XYZ file of C-alpha atoms in Angstrom:
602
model
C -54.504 -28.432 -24.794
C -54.167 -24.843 -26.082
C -53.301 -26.851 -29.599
C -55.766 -29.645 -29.536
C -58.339 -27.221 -28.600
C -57.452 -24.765 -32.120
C -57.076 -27.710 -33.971
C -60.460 -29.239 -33.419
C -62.019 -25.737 -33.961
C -59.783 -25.850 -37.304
C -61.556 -28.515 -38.496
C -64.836 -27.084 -37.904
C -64.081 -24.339 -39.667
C -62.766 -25.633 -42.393
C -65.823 -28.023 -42.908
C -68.440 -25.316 -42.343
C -66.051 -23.049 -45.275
C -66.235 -26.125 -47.651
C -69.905 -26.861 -46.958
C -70.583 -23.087 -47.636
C -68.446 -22.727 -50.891
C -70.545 -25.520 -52.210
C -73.919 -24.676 -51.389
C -73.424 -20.477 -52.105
C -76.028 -20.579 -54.188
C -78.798 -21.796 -51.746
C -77.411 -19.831 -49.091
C -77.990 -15.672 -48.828
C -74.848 -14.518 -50.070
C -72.815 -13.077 -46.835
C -72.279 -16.524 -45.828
C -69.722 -18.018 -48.034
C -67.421 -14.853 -47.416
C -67.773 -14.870 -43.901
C -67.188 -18.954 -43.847
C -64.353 -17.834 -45.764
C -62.976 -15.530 -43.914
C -63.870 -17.258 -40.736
C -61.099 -19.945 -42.214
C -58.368 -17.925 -43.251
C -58.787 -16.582 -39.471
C -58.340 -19.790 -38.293
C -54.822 -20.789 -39.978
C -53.697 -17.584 -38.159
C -54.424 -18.087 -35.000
C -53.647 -21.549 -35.348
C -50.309 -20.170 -36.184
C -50.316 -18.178 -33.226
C -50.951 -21.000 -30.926
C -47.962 -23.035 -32.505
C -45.537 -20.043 -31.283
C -46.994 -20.042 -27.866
C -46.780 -23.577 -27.370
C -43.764 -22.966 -28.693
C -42.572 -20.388 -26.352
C -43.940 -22.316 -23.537
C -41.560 -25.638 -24.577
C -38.490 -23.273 -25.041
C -38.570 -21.933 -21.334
C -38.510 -25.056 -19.091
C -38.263 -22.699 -15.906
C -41.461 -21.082 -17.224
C -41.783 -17.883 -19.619
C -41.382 -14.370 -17.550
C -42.206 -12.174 -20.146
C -45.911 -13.148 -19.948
C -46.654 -9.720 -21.980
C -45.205 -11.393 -25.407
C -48.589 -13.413 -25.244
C -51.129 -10.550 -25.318
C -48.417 -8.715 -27.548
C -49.227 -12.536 -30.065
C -52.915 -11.580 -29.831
C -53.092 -8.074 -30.767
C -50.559 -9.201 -33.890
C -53.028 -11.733 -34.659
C -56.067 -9.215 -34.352
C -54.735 -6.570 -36.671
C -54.602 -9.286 -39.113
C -58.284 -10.888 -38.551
C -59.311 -7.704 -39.148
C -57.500 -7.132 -42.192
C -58.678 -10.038 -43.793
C -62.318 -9.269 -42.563
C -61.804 -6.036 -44.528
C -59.685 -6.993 -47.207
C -61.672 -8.243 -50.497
C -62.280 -11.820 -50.955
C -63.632 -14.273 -53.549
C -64.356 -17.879 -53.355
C -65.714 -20.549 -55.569
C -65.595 -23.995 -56.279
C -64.748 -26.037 -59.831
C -66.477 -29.589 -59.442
C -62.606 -30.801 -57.939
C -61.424 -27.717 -55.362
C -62.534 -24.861 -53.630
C -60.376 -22.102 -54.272
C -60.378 -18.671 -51.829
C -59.036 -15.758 -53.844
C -58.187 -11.534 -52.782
C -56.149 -9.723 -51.011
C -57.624 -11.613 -47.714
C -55.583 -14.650 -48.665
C -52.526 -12.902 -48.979
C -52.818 -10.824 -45.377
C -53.606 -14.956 -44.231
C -50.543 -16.068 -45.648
C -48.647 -13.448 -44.664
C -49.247 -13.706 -40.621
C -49.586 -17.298 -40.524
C -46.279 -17.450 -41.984
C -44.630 -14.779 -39.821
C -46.063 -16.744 -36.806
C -44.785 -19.855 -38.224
C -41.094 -19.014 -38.694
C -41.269 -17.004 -35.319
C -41.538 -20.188 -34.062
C -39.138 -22.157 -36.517
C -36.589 -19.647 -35.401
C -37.052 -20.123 -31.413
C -37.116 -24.215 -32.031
C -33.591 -23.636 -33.443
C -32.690 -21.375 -30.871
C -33.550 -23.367 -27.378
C -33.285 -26.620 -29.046
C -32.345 -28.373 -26.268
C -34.139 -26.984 -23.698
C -37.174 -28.880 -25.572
C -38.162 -32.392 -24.811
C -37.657 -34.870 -27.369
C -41.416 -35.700 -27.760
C -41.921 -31.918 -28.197
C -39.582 -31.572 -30.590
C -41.014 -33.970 -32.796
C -44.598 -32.528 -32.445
C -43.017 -28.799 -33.006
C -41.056 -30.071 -36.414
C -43.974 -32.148 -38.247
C -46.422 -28.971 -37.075
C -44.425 -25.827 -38.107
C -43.276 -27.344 -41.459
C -46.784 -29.055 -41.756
C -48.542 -25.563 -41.361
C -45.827 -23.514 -43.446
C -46.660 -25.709 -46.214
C -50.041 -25.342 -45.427
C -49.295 -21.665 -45.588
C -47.689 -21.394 -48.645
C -50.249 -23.482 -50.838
C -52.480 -20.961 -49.539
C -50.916 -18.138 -50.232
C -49.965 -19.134 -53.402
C -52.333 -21.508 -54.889
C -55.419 -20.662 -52.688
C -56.777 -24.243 -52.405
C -59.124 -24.687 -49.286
C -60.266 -28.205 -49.830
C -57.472 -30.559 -49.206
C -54.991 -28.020 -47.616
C -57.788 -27.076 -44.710
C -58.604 -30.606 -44.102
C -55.165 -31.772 -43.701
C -53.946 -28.781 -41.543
C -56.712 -29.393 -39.013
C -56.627 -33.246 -39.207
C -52.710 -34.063 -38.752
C -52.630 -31.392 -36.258
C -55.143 -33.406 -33.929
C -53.526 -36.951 -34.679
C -50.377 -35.725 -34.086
C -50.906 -34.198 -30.667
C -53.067 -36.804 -29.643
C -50.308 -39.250 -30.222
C -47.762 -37.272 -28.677
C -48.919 -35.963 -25.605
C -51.745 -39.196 -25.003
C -52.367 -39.312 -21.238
C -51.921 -42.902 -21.261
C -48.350 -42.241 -21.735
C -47.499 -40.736 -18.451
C -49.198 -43.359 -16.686
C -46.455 -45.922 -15.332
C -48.254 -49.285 -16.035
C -47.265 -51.564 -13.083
C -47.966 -49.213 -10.287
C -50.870 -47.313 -12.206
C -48.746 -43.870 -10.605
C -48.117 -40.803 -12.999
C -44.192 -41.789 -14.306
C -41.588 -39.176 -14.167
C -42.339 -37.507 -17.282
C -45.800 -36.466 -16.016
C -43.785 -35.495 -12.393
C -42.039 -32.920 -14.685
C -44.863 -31.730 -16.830
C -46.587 -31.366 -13.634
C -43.957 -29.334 -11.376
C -43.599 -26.859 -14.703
C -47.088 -26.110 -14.851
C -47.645 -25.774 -11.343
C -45.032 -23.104 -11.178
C -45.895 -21.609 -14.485
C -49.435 -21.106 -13.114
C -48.016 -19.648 -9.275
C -49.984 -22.923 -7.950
C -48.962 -23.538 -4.237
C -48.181 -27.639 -3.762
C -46.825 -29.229 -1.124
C -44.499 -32.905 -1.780
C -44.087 -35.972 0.325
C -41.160 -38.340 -0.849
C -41.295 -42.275 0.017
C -38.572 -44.137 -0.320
C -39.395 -47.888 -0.429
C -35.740 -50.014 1.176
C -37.834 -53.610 0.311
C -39.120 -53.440 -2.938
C -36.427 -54.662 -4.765
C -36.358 -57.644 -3.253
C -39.901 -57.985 -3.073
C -39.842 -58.742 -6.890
C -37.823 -61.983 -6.443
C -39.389 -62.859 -3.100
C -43.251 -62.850 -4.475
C -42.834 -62.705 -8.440
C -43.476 -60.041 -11.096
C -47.538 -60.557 -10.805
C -47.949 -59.715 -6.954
C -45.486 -56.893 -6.762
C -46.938 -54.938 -9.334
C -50.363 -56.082 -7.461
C -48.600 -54.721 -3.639
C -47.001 -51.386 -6.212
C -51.100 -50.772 -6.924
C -52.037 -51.024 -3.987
C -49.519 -48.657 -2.252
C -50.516 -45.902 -5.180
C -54.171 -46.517 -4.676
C -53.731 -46.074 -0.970
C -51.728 -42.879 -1.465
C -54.048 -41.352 -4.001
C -57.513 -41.809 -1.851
C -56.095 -38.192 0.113
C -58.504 -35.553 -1.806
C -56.584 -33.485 -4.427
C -53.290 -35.890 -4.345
C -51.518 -37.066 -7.479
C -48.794 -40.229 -6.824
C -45.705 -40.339 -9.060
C -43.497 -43.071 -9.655
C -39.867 -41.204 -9.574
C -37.923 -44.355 -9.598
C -38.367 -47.966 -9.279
C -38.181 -47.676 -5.122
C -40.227 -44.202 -4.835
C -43.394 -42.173 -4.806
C -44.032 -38.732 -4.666
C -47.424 -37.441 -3.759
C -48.178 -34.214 -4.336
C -51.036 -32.181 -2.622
C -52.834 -28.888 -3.907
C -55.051 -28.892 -0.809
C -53.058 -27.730 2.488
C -55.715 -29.470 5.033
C -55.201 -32.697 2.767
C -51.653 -32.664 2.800
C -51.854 -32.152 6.693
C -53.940 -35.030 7.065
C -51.885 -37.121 4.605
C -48.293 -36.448 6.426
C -49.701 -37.833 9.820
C -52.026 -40.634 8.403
C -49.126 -42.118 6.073
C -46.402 -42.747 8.834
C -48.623 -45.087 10.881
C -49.637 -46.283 7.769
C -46.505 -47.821 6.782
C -45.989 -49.029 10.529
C -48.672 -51.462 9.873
C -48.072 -54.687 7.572
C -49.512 -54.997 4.661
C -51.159 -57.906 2.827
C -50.990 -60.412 -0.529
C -52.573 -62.996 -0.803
C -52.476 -64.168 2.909
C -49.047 -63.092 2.982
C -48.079 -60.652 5.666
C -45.444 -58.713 5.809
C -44.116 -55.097 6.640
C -42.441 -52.146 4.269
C -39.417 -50.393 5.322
C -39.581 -46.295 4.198
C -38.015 -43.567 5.098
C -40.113 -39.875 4.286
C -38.955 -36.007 2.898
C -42.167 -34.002 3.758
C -42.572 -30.509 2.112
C -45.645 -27.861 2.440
C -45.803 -25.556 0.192
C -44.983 -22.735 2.555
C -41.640 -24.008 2.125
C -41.622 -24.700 -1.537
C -39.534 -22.240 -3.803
C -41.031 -20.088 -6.094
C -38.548 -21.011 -8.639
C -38.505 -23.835 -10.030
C -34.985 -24.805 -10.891
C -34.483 -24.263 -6.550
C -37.120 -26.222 -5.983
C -36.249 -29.134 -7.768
C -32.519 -28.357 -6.197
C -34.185 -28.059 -3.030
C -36.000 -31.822 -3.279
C -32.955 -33.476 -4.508
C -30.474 -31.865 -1.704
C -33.240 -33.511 1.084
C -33.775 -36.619 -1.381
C -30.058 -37.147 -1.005
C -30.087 -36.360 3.302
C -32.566 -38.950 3.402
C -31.010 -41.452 1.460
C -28.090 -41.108 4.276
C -29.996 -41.236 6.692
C -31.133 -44.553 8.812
C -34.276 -46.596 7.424
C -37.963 -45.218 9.097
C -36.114 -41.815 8.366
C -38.370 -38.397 8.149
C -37.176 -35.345 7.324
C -39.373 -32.590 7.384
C -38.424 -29.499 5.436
C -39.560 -26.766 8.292
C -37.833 -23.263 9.260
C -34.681 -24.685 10.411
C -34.352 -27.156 7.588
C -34.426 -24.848 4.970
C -32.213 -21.943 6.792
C -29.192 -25.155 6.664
C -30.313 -25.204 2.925
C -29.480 -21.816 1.995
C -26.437 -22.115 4.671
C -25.212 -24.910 2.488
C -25.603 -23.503 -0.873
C -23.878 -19.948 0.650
C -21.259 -21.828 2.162
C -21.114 -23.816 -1.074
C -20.750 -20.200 -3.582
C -17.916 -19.555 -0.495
C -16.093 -22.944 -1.350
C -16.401 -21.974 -5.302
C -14.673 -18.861 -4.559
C -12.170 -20.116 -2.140
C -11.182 -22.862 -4.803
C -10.612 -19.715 -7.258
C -8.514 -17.951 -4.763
C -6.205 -21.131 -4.062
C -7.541 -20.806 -0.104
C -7.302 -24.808 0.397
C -5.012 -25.598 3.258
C -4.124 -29.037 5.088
C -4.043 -29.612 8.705
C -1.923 -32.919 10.119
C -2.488 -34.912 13.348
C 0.275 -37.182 14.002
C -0.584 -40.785 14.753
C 1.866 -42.923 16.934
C 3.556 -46.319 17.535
C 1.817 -48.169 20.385
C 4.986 -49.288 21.445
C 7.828 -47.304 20.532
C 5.540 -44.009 21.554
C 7.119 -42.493 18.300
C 5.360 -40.032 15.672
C 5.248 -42.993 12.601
C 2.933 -41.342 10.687
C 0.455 -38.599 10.309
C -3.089 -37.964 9.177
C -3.966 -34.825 6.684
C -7.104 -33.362 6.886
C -8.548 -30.657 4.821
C -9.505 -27.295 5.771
C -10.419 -24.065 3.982
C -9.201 -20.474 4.824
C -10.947 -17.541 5.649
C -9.667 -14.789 3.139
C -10.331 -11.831 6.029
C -8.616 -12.788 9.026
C -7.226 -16.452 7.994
C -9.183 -18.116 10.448
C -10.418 -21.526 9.569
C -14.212 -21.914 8.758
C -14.827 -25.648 7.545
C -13.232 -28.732 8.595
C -13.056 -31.610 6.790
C -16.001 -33.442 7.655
C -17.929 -30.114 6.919
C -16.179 -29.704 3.339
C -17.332 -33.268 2.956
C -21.308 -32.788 3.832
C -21.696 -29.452 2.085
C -19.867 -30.610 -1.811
C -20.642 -34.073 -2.597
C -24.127 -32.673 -4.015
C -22.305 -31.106 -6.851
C -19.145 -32.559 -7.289
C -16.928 -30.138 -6.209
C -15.623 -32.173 -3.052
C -13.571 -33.788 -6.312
C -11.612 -30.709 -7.262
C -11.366 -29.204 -3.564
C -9.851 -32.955 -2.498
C -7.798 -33.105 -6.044
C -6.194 -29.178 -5.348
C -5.940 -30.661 -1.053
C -3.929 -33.592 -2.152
C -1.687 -31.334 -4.388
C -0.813 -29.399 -1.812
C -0.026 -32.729 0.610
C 2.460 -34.043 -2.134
C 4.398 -30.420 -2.900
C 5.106 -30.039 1.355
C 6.482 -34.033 1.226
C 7.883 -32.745 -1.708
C 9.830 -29.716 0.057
C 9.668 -31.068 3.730
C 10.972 -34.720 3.291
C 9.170 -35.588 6.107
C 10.654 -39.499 5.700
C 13.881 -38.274 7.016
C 12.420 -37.263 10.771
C 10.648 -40.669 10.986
C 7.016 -39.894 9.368
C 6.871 -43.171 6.844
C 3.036 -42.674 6.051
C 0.834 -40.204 5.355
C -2.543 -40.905 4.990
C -5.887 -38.626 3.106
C -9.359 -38.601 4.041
C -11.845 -39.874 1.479
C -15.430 -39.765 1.521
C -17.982 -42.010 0.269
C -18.744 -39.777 -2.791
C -15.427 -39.779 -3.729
C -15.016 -43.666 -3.293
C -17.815 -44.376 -5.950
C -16.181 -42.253 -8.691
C -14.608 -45.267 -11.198
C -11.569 -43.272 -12.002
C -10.396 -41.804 -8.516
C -7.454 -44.118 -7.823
C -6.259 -42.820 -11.426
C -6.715 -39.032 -10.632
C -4.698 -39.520 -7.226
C -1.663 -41.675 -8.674
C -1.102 -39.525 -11.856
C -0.507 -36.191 -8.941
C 1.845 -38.608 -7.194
C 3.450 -39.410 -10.487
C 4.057 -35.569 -11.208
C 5.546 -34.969 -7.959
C 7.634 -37.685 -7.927
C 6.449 -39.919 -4.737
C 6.221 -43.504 -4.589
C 2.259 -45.192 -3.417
C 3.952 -46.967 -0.818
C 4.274 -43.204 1.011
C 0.390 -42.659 1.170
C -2.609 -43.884 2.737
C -6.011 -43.516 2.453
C -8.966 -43.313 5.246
C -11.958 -44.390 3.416
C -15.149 -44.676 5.772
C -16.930 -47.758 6.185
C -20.411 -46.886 5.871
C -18.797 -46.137 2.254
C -19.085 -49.515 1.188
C -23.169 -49.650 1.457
C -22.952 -47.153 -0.380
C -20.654 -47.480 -3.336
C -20.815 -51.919 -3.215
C -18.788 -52.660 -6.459
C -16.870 -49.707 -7.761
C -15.582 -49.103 -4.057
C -14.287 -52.633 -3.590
C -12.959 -52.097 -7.266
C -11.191 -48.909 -6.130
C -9.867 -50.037 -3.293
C -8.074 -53.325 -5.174
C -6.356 -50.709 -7.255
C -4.962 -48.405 -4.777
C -3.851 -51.577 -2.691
C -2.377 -52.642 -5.809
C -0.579 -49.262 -6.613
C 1.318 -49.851 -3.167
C -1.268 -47.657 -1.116
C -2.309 -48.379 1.799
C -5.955 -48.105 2.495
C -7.637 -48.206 5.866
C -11.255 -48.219 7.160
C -12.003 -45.064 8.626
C -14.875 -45.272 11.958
C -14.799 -48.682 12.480
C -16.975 -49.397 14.628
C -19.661 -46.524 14.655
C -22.156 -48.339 12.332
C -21.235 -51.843 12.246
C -17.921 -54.694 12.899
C -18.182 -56.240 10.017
C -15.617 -59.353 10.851
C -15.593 -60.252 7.297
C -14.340 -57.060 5.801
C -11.191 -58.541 6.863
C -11.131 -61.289 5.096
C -13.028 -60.090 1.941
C -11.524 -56.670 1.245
C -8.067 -55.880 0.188
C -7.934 -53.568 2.869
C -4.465 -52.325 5.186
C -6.184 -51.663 8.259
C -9.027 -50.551 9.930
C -9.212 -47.353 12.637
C -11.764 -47.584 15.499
C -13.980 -44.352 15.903
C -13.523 -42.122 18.738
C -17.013 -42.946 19.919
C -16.002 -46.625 20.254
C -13.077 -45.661 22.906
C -15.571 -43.706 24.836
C -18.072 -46.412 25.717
C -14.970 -48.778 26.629
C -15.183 -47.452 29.732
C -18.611 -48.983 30.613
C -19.574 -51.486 28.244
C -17.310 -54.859 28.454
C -18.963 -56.060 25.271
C -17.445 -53.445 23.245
C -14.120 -53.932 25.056
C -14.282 -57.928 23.939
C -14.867 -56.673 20.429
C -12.427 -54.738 20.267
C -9.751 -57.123 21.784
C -11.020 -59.294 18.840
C -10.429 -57.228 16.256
C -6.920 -56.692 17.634
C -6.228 -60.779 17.459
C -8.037 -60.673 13.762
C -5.663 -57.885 12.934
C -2.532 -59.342 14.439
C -2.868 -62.879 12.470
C -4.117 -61.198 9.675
C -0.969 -58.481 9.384
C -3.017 -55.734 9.099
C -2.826 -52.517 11.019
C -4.849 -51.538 13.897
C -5.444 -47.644 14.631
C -7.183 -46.599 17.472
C -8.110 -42.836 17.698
C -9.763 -40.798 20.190
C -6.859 -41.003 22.782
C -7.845 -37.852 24.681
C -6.820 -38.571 28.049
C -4.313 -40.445 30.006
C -7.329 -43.028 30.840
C -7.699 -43.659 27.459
C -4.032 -43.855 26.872
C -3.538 -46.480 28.837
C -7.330 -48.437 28.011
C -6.163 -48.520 24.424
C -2.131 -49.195 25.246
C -3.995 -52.877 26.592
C -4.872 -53.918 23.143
C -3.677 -55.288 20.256
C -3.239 -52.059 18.125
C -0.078 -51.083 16.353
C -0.719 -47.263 16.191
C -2.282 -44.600 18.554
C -3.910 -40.881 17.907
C -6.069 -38.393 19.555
C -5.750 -34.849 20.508
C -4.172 -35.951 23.697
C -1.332 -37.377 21.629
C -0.731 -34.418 19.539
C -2.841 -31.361 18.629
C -3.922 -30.678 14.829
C -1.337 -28.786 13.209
C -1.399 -26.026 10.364
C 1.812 -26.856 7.682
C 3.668 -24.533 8.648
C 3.477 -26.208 12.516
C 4.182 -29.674 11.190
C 7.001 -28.499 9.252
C 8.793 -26.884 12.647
C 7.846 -29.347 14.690
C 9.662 -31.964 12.165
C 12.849 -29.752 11.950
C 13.004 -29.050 15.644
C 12.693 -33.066 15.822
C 15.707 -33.613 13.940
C 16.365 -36.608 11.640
C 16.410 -40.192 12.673
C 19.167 -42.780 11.706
């Protein structure tokens, strides 16, 4: 705007300059000069405008030093009123209109300081400008510095003025035409305007609050009604959500909306309205049917000031909600955003723990069902406090609180390194242990080259596949579909073994048996519990013994934490046994007596 706006004034100016060149003589005689003047103004501040747009383009988290811009006008004042002073002469020869004097020259000179100002800060924060703006920001500066320097030298108005004010209006119009943040199916801003929209919202200290909808149906909706009626049920959703006074609906992806609310009381009415909104079924065309969402709710006495934590701060909830069950709401209040900035300290705490090689592994032996012998054992990851050595985060914990950034990857990678250099030293194959099996979490799963980034550390420390196995939970393959099935072919392949961690807790999938290349599966701890009162789950699990048993594949059940449980679990058909009952976590240093004081089997 603040360039669409100069350049139509431009134009003006430069018409009313030309008209008054030509008709000096019928006109009294101040008016040409002024005209004049009133031109060669123009092309500065025109100049001026290009830097602060500029500016504004190069800082995407907003410009702080808001003093530069009155600091722009004063520079462009001092020369207004030099060329107001300065001596000028103008007159036109049947083909131009030439402007002559030392008024041209002061022109010349600011519009060109202005110009490579800006040239100079392009180059500079190159990529922190869109690619659209870029374009706009290259055909303007050099446009107007050659606009500039025909001035300056040649001190044509006719052709020069016309053009500069002219290709400066197409050019924005074209690149920044409203029509292009509009997302045609859904008739929803798109996620360009989103981002436009969050920058000058925080450039301008507006308050907003968000609400995030994530659609689970509409993917299939396409194939179930046809192109034509879901992009009729998409407008229909966005009109709906954009009836609230003072809401805007973006289309963020293909399966969500964000609305965004200036108005507080609309926003409150909004949050409470939508949820029994989406309860009800909606209708096409005498079809009925219901939508599946799940909703991140945030006022704006919640949002950031910042905007690079705000847009943190959505994504970190976006994500929470994604894991969450369908119909979820979160609702960023108090205690929400206290376990944000728990997280992200925590998080800085992991960084530097990582630095200060404070990753240690714990180890739970698991047992034979029938021998009652220690066959293998279970590492799980821990990090170290660096006062008192005290533990702080188990694994789940390291799990939750990295997979936002990627840095479960390395912690897991320098955990795993540390797994191989004690079987390394230890040996613990010679006092019976002949697996030992790592945690994995879903995150980790859906990363294409993680089988390769495990194997090569096995490779370096010398240790055959066959010795490991991996705990991969099964909730994991919602997530991940077909670069987790892919993963799991090629540690299987390697010689690892790979077993489905929690079994159980969200579903009993029978045919993961059959359709995974998978070792084993391991029934969650929560599972054993409700044996005691629920016969159901008791026939389930004797089923998944038999499926097990004719399928050769092994059967863990953990959560043995009594002697009741011992002996529930001792009835079925599992191979292998583990629970705190069985054997307490141990520290390295505790495995590696406890294997010694074993002694070595034959």
């Amino acid at each position: 705007l603040i360039l669409y706006r100069e350049s139509f004034a431009s134009i003006i100016i430069d018409i009313l300059s030309i008209v008054t060149t030509n008709l000096n003589r019928f006109l009294p005689r101040w008016v040409m000069p002024f005209s004049c003047r009133l031109y060669l103004l123009s092309l500065v501040i025109v100049a001026e405008q290009i830097l602060k747009y500029v500016t504004i383009q190069a800082h995407s988290n907003g410009f702080k030093m808001k003093w530069v811009f009155p600091l722009m006008d004063v520079a462009t004042l001092f020369f207004g009123v030099g060329i107001f002073l300065a001596p000028i002469y103008a007159y036109y020869d049947a083909k131009n209109v030439y402007i002559l004097g030392f008024s041209t020259e002061i022109c010349g000179v600011g519009a060109m300081a202005f110009i490579l100002l800006a040239i100079g800060e392009t180059v500079v924060f190159w990529n922190s400008i869109g690619e659209r703006r870029r374009r706009a920001i290259l055909f303007t500066t050099c446009g107007t510095l050659a606009i500039a320097l025909i001035q300056f030298f040649f001190h044509q108005l006719e052709i020069t003025s016309l053009y500069l004010g002219m290709s400066m209006v197409y050019i924005f119009f074209s690149l920044e035409n409203p029509h292009d943040y509009i997302d045609k199916k859904s008739g929803a801003f798109s996620k360009m305007a989103l981002d436009i929209a969050l920058r000058d919202h925080f450039r301008n200290n507006k308050k907003f609050s968000v609400i995030v909808i994530h659609f689970y149906e509409l993917r299939y909706l396409r194939n179930l009604f046809g192109t034509e009626k879901y992009e009729q049920l998409l407008r229909r959703i966005t009109t709906y959500l954009g009836h609230f006074d003072g809401s805007a609906v973006y289309l963020s992806d293909e399966n969500e909306l964000i609305v965004m609310f200036e108005k507080r009381d609309s926003f409150e009415n909004a949050r409470k309205e939508i949820g029994d909104r989406f309860r009800d079924s909606w209708e096409i065309e005498g079809i009925s049917f219901e939508i599946k969402e799940s909703m991140l709710i945030i006022p704006e006495v919640n949002m950031p000031d910042d905007i690079t934590e705000a847009m943190q701060m959505i994504d970190y909830f976006k994500d929470k909600l994604m894991r969450g069950p369908v119909d979820n709401t979160i609702y960023v209040g108090i205690t929400e955003m206290s376990e944000k900035r728990k997280n992200d300290r925590i998080n800085e705490q992991l960084k530097v723990a990582l630095k200060e090689e404070r990753i240690a592994s714990s180890y739970q032996l698991i047992y034979d069902k029938d021998s009652g012998e220690p066959v293998a054992v279970e590492t799980m990851l821990r990090i170290i406090g660096n006062e008192n050595g005290e533990e702080y985060l188990d694994n789940n914990d390291i799990f939750n609180m990295t997979e936002h950034d990627g840095l479960i990857n390395e912690i897991s990678e320098k955990h795993f390194e540390n797994v191989c250099r004690m079987i390394k030293d230890e040996q613990p194959d010679k006092y019976g242990i002949k697996r030992i099996t790592v945690n994995l979490s879903a995150f980790q799963c859906m990363q294409r080259d993680m089988p390769n980034s495990f194997i090569y550390i096995m490779e370096r420390y010398g240790i055959p596949p066959t010795f490991f196995g991996f705990e991969i939970a099964s909730d994991a393959l919602q997530a991940g579909g077909a670069v987790i099935r892919q993963n799991i072919a090629r540690l299987t392949s390697a010689g690892c073994m790979v077993v489905l961690d929690s079994f159980g807790e969200e579903n009993m999938d029978i045919r993961i048996f059959v359709d995974l290349p998978i070792s084993g599966v391991k029934i969650d701890s929560r599972v054993v519990f409700s044996l005691y009162s629920n016969n159901y789950m008791k026939n389930a699990v004797e089923l998944i013994g038999k499926i097990s048993g004719e399928l050769s594949k092994k059967f863990v059940i953990y959560g043995i934490e009594d002697e009741n449980s011992k002996m529930m679990a001792s009835g079925f058909d599992c191979q292998m046994l583990q629970g705190n009952y069985l054997s307490p976590v141990m520290s390295e240093s505790e495995f590696a007596d406890y294997i010694r004081n074993r002694g070595g089997v034959k």
